[in-house]
Every structure is written in C-alpha cells, then in structure tokens.
PDB file of C-alpha atoms in Angstrom:
ATOM      1  CA  MET A   1      32.888  19.988 216.987  1.00 62.00           C
ATOM      2  CA  PHE A   2      31.890  22.765 214.583  1.00 73.00           C
ATOM      3  CA  LYS A   3      30.679  21.567 211.231  1.00 86.00           C
ATOM      4  CA  ASN A   4      30.740  24.987 209.589  1.00 90.00           C
ATOM      5  CA  LYS A   5      34.284  25.762 208.417  1.00 91.00           C
ATOM      6  CA  HIS A   6      33.594  29.524 208.405  1.00 92.00           C
ATOM      7  CA  ILE A   7      32.868  29.563 212.157  1.00 91.00           C
ATOM      8  CA  THR A   8      35.975  27.498 212.856  1.00 91.00           C
ATOM      9  CA  ALA A   9      38.127  29.872 210.788  1.00 93.00           C
ATOM     10  CA  ALA A  10      36.576  32.899 212.528  1.00 93.00           C
ATOM     11  CA  LEU A  11      37.331  31.442 215.970  1.00 92.00           C
ATOM     12  CA  LEU A  12      40.962  30.918 214.976  1.00 94.00           C
ATOM     13  CA  ILE A  13      41.480  34.319 213.312  1.00 97.00           C
ATOM     14  CA  ALA A  14      39.543  36.585 215.737  1.00 97.00           C
ATOM     15  CA  PRO A  15      42.177  36.619 218.537  1.00 96.00           C
ATOM     16  CA  PHE A  16      44.895  37.693 216.105  1.00 97.00           C
ATOM     17  CA  LEU A  17      42.697  40.448 214.702  1.00 97.00           C
ATOM     18  CA  ALA A  18      41.942  41.671 218.241  1.00 97.00           C
ATOM     19  CA  ILE A  19      45.649  41.911 219.075  1.00 97.00           C
ATOM     20  CA  ILE A  20      46.396  43.765 215.830  1.00 97.00           C
ATOM     21  CA  ALA A  21      43.490  46.160 216.508  1.00 97.00           C
ATOM     22  CA  TYR A  22      44.766  46.814 220.043  1.00 96.00           C
ATOM     23  CA  PHE A  23      48.220  47.885 218.838  1.00 95.00           C
ATOM     24  CA  ALA A  24      46.839  49.793 215.832  1.00 95.00           C
ATOM     25  CA  THR A  25      44.543  51.814 218.108  1.00 95.00           C
ATOM     26  CA  ASP A  26      47.431  52.611 220.447  1.00 92.00           C
ATOM     27  CA  LEU A  27      49.544  53.712 217.501  1.00 90.00           C
ATOM     28  CA  ALA A  28      46.757  55.880 216.082  1.00 91.00           C
ATOM     29  CA  VAL A  29      45.520  57.647 219.217  1.00 92.00           C
ATOM     30  CA  GLY A  30      48.265  57.063 221.802  1.00 84.00           C
ATOM     31  CA  GLU A  31      50.208  59.958 223.253  1.00 79.00           C
ATOM     32  CA  LYS A  32      53.528  60.479 221.513  1.00 78.00           C
ATOM     33  CA  PRO A  33      56.534  60.961 223.820  1.00 72.00           C
ATOM     34  CA  GLN A  34      57.949  64.466 223.680  1.00 75.00           C
ATOM     35  CA  ALA A  35      61.333  65.746 224.733  1.00 78.00           C
ATOM     36  CA  ALA A  36      61.456  67.992 227.783  1.00 79.00           C
ATOM     37  CA  VAL A  37      61.514  71.694 226.951  1.00 80.00           C
ATOM     38  CA  ALA A  38      63.922  73.911 228.886  1.00 82.00           C
ATOM     39  CA  GLY A  39      62.093  76.161 231.316  1.00 83.00           C
ATOM     40  CA  GLN A  40      59.067  73.859 231.688  1.00 88.00           C
ATOM     41  CA  SER A  41      58.016  71.846 234.767  1.00 90.00           C
ATOM     42  CA  TYR A  42      57.208  68.146 234.654  1.00 91.00           C
ATOM     43  CA  LYS A  43      55.721  65.855 237.294  1.00 92.00           C
ATOM     44  CA  LEU A  44      57.645  62.718 238.261  1.00 91.00           C
ATOM     45  CA  ALA A  45      55.610  59.535 238.662  1.00 90.00           C
ATOM     46  CA  PRO A  46      56.295  57.625 241.895  1.00 90.00           C
ATOM     47  CA  LYS A  47      56.559  53.865 241.420  1.00 90.00           C
ATOM     48  CA  SER A  48      54.875  51.368 243.740  1.00 85.00           C
ATOM     49  CA  ASP A  49      57.946  51.049 245.979  1.00 82.00           C
ATOM     50  CA  CYS A  50      57.213  54.577 247.296  1.00 80.00           C
ATOM     51  CA  ARG A  51      53.910  53.466 248.833  1.00 79.00           C
ATOM     52  CA  HIS A  52      55.229  50.847 251.275  1.00 78.00           C
ATOM     53  CA  GLU A  53      58.266  50.231 253.477  1.00 78.00           C
ATOM     54  CA  SER A  54      60.600  49.165 250.677  1.00 78.00           C
ATOM     55  CA  GLY A  55      63.733  51.091 251.629  1.00 79.00           C
ATOM     56  CA  LYS A  56      63.720  53.106 248.406  1.00 85.00           C
ATOM     57  CA  CYS A  57      61.480  55.251 246.226  1.00 88.00           C
ATOM     58  CA  THR A  58      61.756  55.249 242.431  1.00 91.00           C
ATOM     59  CA  LEU A  59      60.538  58.277 240.468  1.00 92.00           C
ATOM     60  CA  LYS A  60      60.266  58.357 236.681  1.00 92.00           C
ATOM     61  CA  ASN A  61      59.269  60.650 233.830  1.00 90.00           C
ATOM     62  CA  GLY A  62      60.341  59.760 230.310  1.00 84.00           C
ATOM     63  CA  ASP A  63      64.116  59.401 230.211  1.00 85.00           C
ATOM     64  CA  ILE A  64      64.778  60.591 233.758  1.00 90.00           C
ATOM     65  CA  GLU A  65      64.731  58.036 236.576  1.00 92.00           C
ATOM     66  CA  ILE A  66      65.528  58.913 240.181  1.00 92.00           C
ATOM     67  CA  VAL A  67      65.983  56.505 243.098  1.00 92.00           C
ATOM     68  CA  ILE A  68      65.791  57.909 246.636  1.00 91.00           C
ATOM     69  CA  ARG A  69      67.110  55.903 249.575  1.00 89.00           C
ATOM     70  CA  ALA A  70      67.113  56.827 253.260  1.00 86.00           C
ATOM     71  CA  ASP A  71      69.463  55.559 255.962  1.00 86.00           C
ATOM     72  CA  LYS A  72      68.720  56.139 259.637  1.00 84.00           C
ATOM     73  CA  GLN A  73      71.682  57.741 261.406  1.00 86.00           C
ATOM     74  CA  ASP A  74      72.810  57.139 265.013  1.00 88.00           C
ATOM     75  CA  THR A  75      71.511  60.599 265.934  1.00 89.00           C
ATOM     76  CA  GLY A  76      67.965  59.651 264.876  1.00 85.00           C
ATOM     77  CA  SER A  77      68.087  61.763 261.738  1.00 86.00           C
ATOM     78  CA  TRP A  78      67.794  60.347 258.216  1.00 87.00           C
ATOM     79  CA  LEU A  79      70.357  60.594 255.410  1.00 89.00           C
ATOM     80  CA  PHE A  80      68.496  60.800 252.107  1.00 89.00           C
ATOM     81  CA  THR A  81      70.491  59.858 249.004  1.00 91.00           C
ATOM     82  CA  LEU A  82      69.180  60.668 245.539  1.00 92.00           C
ATOM     83  CA  ASP A  83      70.626  58.792 242.534  1.00 91.00           C
ATOM     84  CA  SER A  84      69.729  59.892 239.012  1.00 91.00           C
ATOM     85  CA  ASN A  85      70.416  58.261 235.672  1.00 90.00           C
ATOM     86  CA  ILE A  86      71.279  61.675 234.174  1.00 88.00           C
ATOM     87  CA  ALA A  87      73.283  64.640 235.449  1.00 88.00           C
ATOM     88  CA  LEU A  88      71.283  67.034 237.611  1.00 89.00           C
ATOM     89  CA  GLU A  89      71.834  70.769 237.964  1.00 90.00           C
ATOM     90  CA  ALA A  90      70.173  70.979 241.398  1.00 91.00           C
ATOM     91  CA  ALA A  91      68.064  68.928 243.795  1.00 92.00           C
ATOM     92  CA  ALA A  92      65.863  69.976 246.721  1.00 92.00           C
ATOM     93  CA  LEU A  93      63.883  67.964 249.248  1.00 91.00           C
ATOM     94  CA  VAL A  94      61.433  68.672 252.072  1.00 88.00           C
ATOM     95  CA  ILE A  95      59.459  66.390 254.378  1.00 86.00           C
ATOM     96  CA  GLY A  96      56.483  67.687 256.296  1.00 82.00           C
ATOM     97  CA  PRO A  97      52.751  67.461 256.870  1.00 80.00           C
ATOM     98  CA  SER A  98      50.654  67.304 253.723  1.00 74.00           C
ATOM     99  CA  GLU A  99      48.678  70.408 254.669  1.00 74.00           C
ATOM    100  CA  ALA A 100      51.847  72.502 255.163  1.00 64.00           C
ATOM    101  CA  GLU A 101      52.120  74.017 251.696  1.00 66.00           C
ATOM    102  CA  GLN A 102      54.543  76.757 252.765  1.00 67.00           C
ATOM    103  CA  THR A 103      57.418  74.519 253.861  1.00 74.00           C
ATOM    104  CA  VAL A 104      60.671  75.586 252.251  1.00 79.00           C
ATOM    105  CA  PRO A 105      62.667  72.872 250.475  1.00 81.00           C
ATOM    106  CA  VAL A 106      66.289  72.355 251.461  1.00 83.00           C
ATOM    107  CA  ASN A 107      68.902  72.101 248.726  1.00 85.00           C
ATOM    108  CA  MET A 108      70.640  68.754 248.548  1.00 85.00           C
ATOM    109  CA  SER A 109      74.419  68.574 248.198  1.00 84.00           C
ATOM    110  CA  PRO A 110      76.136  66.620 245.438  1.00 86.00           C
ATOM    111  CA  VAL A 111      78.153  63.714 246.793  1.00 82.00           C
ATOM    112  CA  LYS A 112      81.775  64.657 246.233  1.00 71.00           C
ATOM    113  CA  GLU A 113      83.083  61.145 245.640  1.00 60.00           C
ATOM    114  CA  THR A 114      83.778  60.628 241.941  1.00 56.00           C
ATOM    115  CA  GLN A 115      81.537  63.553 241.001  1.00 56.00           C
ATOM    116  CA  THR A 116      82.478  65.899 238.228  1.00 60.00           C
ATOM    117  CA  LYS A 117      80.554  68.989 237.201  1.00 56.00           C
ATOM    118  CA  ALA A 118      79.330  67.149 234.085  1.00 54.00           C
ATOM    119  CA  ALA A 119      78.070  64.077 235.955  1.00 66.00           C
ATOM    120  CA  MET A 120      76.402  65.204 239.189  1.00 78.00           C
ATOM    121  CA  GLN A 121      74.125  62.201 239.561  1.00 86.00           C
ATOM    122  CA  THR A 122      74.274  61.481 243.325  1.00 88.00           C
ATOM    123  CA  TRP A 123      72.958  63.966 245.883  1.00 89.00           C
ATOM    124  CA  SER A 124      72.420  63.734 249.649  1.00 89.00           C
ATOM    125  CA  LEU A 125      70.753  65.564 252.531  1.00 89.00           C
ATOM    126  CA  GLU A 126      70.416  64.852 256.244  1.00 88.00           C
ATOM    127  CA  VAL A 127      66.844  65.315 257.490  1.00 85.00           C
ATOM    128  CA  PRO A 128      65.675  65.471 261.129  1.00 85.00           C
ATOM    129  CA  PRO A 129      63.312  62.754 262.415  1.00 83.00           C
ATOM    130  CA  PHE A 130      59.831  62.837 260.910  1.00 83.00           C
ATOM    131  CA  ASP A 131      56.494  61.023 261.144  1.00 80.00           C
ATOM    132  CA  LYS A 132      56.697  58.638 258.199  1.00 75.00           C
ATOM    133  CA  ASN A 133      53.019  57.691 258.450  1.00 78.00           C
ATOM    134  CA  ASN A 134      51.643  61.236 258.212  1.00 80.00           C
ATOM    135  CA  ASP A 135      54.322  63.303 256.462  1.00 83.00           C
ATOM    136  CA  VAL A 136      54.834  63.649 252.724  1.00 86.00           C
ATOM    137  CA  LEU A 137      58.059  63.843 250.754  1.00 87.00           C
ATOM    138  CA  ARG A 138      58.417  66.637 248.213  1.00 90.00           C
ATOM    139  CA  VAL A 139      61.328  66.522 245.781  1.00 91.00           C
ATOM    140  CA  ALA A 140      62.310  68.905 243.005  1.00 92.00           C
ATOM    141  CA  VAL A 141      65.244  68.417 240.642  1.00 93.00           C
ATOM    142  CA  SER A 142      66.560  70.435 237.748  1.00 92.00           C
ATOM    143  CA  ALA A 143      68.035  68.747 234.684  1.00 89.00           C
ATOM    144  CA  GLY A 144      68.658  70.110 231.216  1.00 86.00           C
ATOM    145  CA  GLY A 145      66.990  73.408 232.086  1.00 89.00           C
ATOM    146  CA  SER A 146      63.723  71.660 233.034  1.00 91.00           C
ATOM    147  CA  LEU A 147      62.235  71.255 236.497  1.00 93.00           C
ATOM    148  CA  TYR A 148      60.918  67.889 237.695  1.00 92.00           C
ATOM    149  CA  PHE A 149      58.874  67.596 240.893  1.00 92.00           C
ATOM    150  CA  VAL A 150      56.896  65.077 242.958  1.00 90.00           C
ATOM    151  CA  GLU A 151      54.905  64.800 246.173  1.00 89.00           C
ATOM    152  CA  THR A 152      54.612  61.286 247.587  1.00 86.00           C
ATOM    153  CA  SER A 153      54.204  59.513 250.916  1.00 82.00           C
ATOM    154  CA  ALA A 154      57.211  59.343 253.222  1.00 79.00           C
ATOM    155  CA  ILE A 155      56.556  55.776 254.381  1.00 74.00           C
ATOM    156  CA  PHE A 156      59.268  54.113 252.258  1.00 70.00           C
ATOM    157  CA  PRO A 157      62.532  54.819 254.202  1.00 70.00           C
ATOM    158  CA  GLU A 158      62.527  51.797 256.515  1.00 68.00           C
ATOM    159  CA  PHE A 159      62.785  48.442 254.794  1.00 66.00           C
ATOM    160  CA  ILE A 160      60.483  46.099 256.699  1.00 64.00           C
ATOM    161  CA  THR A 161      59.439  42.628 255.586  1.00 63.00           C
ATOM    162  CA  PRO A 162      56.878  40.315 257.208  1.00 64.00           C
ATOM    163  CA  PHE A 163      59.783  38.063 258.223  1.00 62.00           C
ATOM    164  CA  MET A 164      61.460  40.939 260.079  1.00 53.00           C
ATOM    165  CA  GLU A 165      58.207  41.817 261.881  1.00 54.00           C
ATOM    166  CA  THR A 166      57.735  38.181 262.980  1.00 51.00           C
ATOM    167  CA  ALA A 167      61.344  37.873 264.172  1.00 45.00           C
ATOM    168  CA  SER A 168      61.194  41.105 266.185  1.00 45.00           C
ATOM    169  CA  SER A 169      57.923  40.166 267.929  1.00 46.00           C
ATOM    170  CA  LYS A 170      59.385  36.910 269.364  1.00 49.00           C
TER     171      LYS A 170
END
C-alpha cells in the first residue's frame, strides 16, 4: 500500500511512542500521593454508586475506603452502617436539606460484635425518615489523627432495579 518504507515504519512506531509519552508525562507532572498528616482534614470522594439507588455508597481517599449501607427498619427509620477498611477513632453522620448548614452531626456507635479498641471498623446509627430525593448525607470520620469528610446525595439507600420497578407496577 505504502511504497515509502519510512512512512510505513512511522505508522507502526507512532502508537508506541504516544503510549510511552502518555505515561512519561504522567510520571513527570502527575500529583504524587502523600500520606495523611495528623490534624489535617481531607475530603472523601464519593463513587458513582452514591448517585443512584444502589443500596450502598462507597467513599474513598487514598488508602481509606468507606462503604455506607442503609436498611429500612419496621418503624420507618433507617439503620446506617459504615464499614471502613481501617480502624476509625470516631464517625459522625447527618442527613438534612442541602441549605441547612447548621445541622449538628450525630455520633455513630461502633458495632460491638467482634470489635476491639484497635479495630473499630464497623459503625452504625439509626436515622429518622428523610426525603432521599432532596436531602444530602454528610459524613465525617476520624482515623489516624486526621479528619475525613464528605457531602453527597442521600438517594442511594434503597436498592431499586428496573426489574423491581416493572414487577411492582404489575
């Protein structure tokens, strides 16, 4: 197809050079991960499962990963359970309207089952009914002397699939 061997060689080599340049640029100018400093505050990044009715909300920042699940109780309230991959010193949660900046967070309690002081990774809190479409979830946890916080939508507690919606409408 191409009679010039230099053009043929360039077409074969160029994709490899582009990939090498991509990684070299990331290595040269990319942000280096840093360990959390005691006394500092860090924002947790909500994953995509927090933005729809998935039944759970995953939060992450560096080495810390937190999964929040909510179970509806018979009384209409919600039992929020927070699972962390590292031991937490404290955890607090509040659900309310996004414009209500002065809402006071409620401290979560460590789950007593199989919990030791060194490995307090599961926390829970019962929350009264809320408007999942308009309210926001605010969570703050303390680990290793650092504070981690997030504000995300509160739509995730109920796990609803298109199949469940179709079955319930019949």
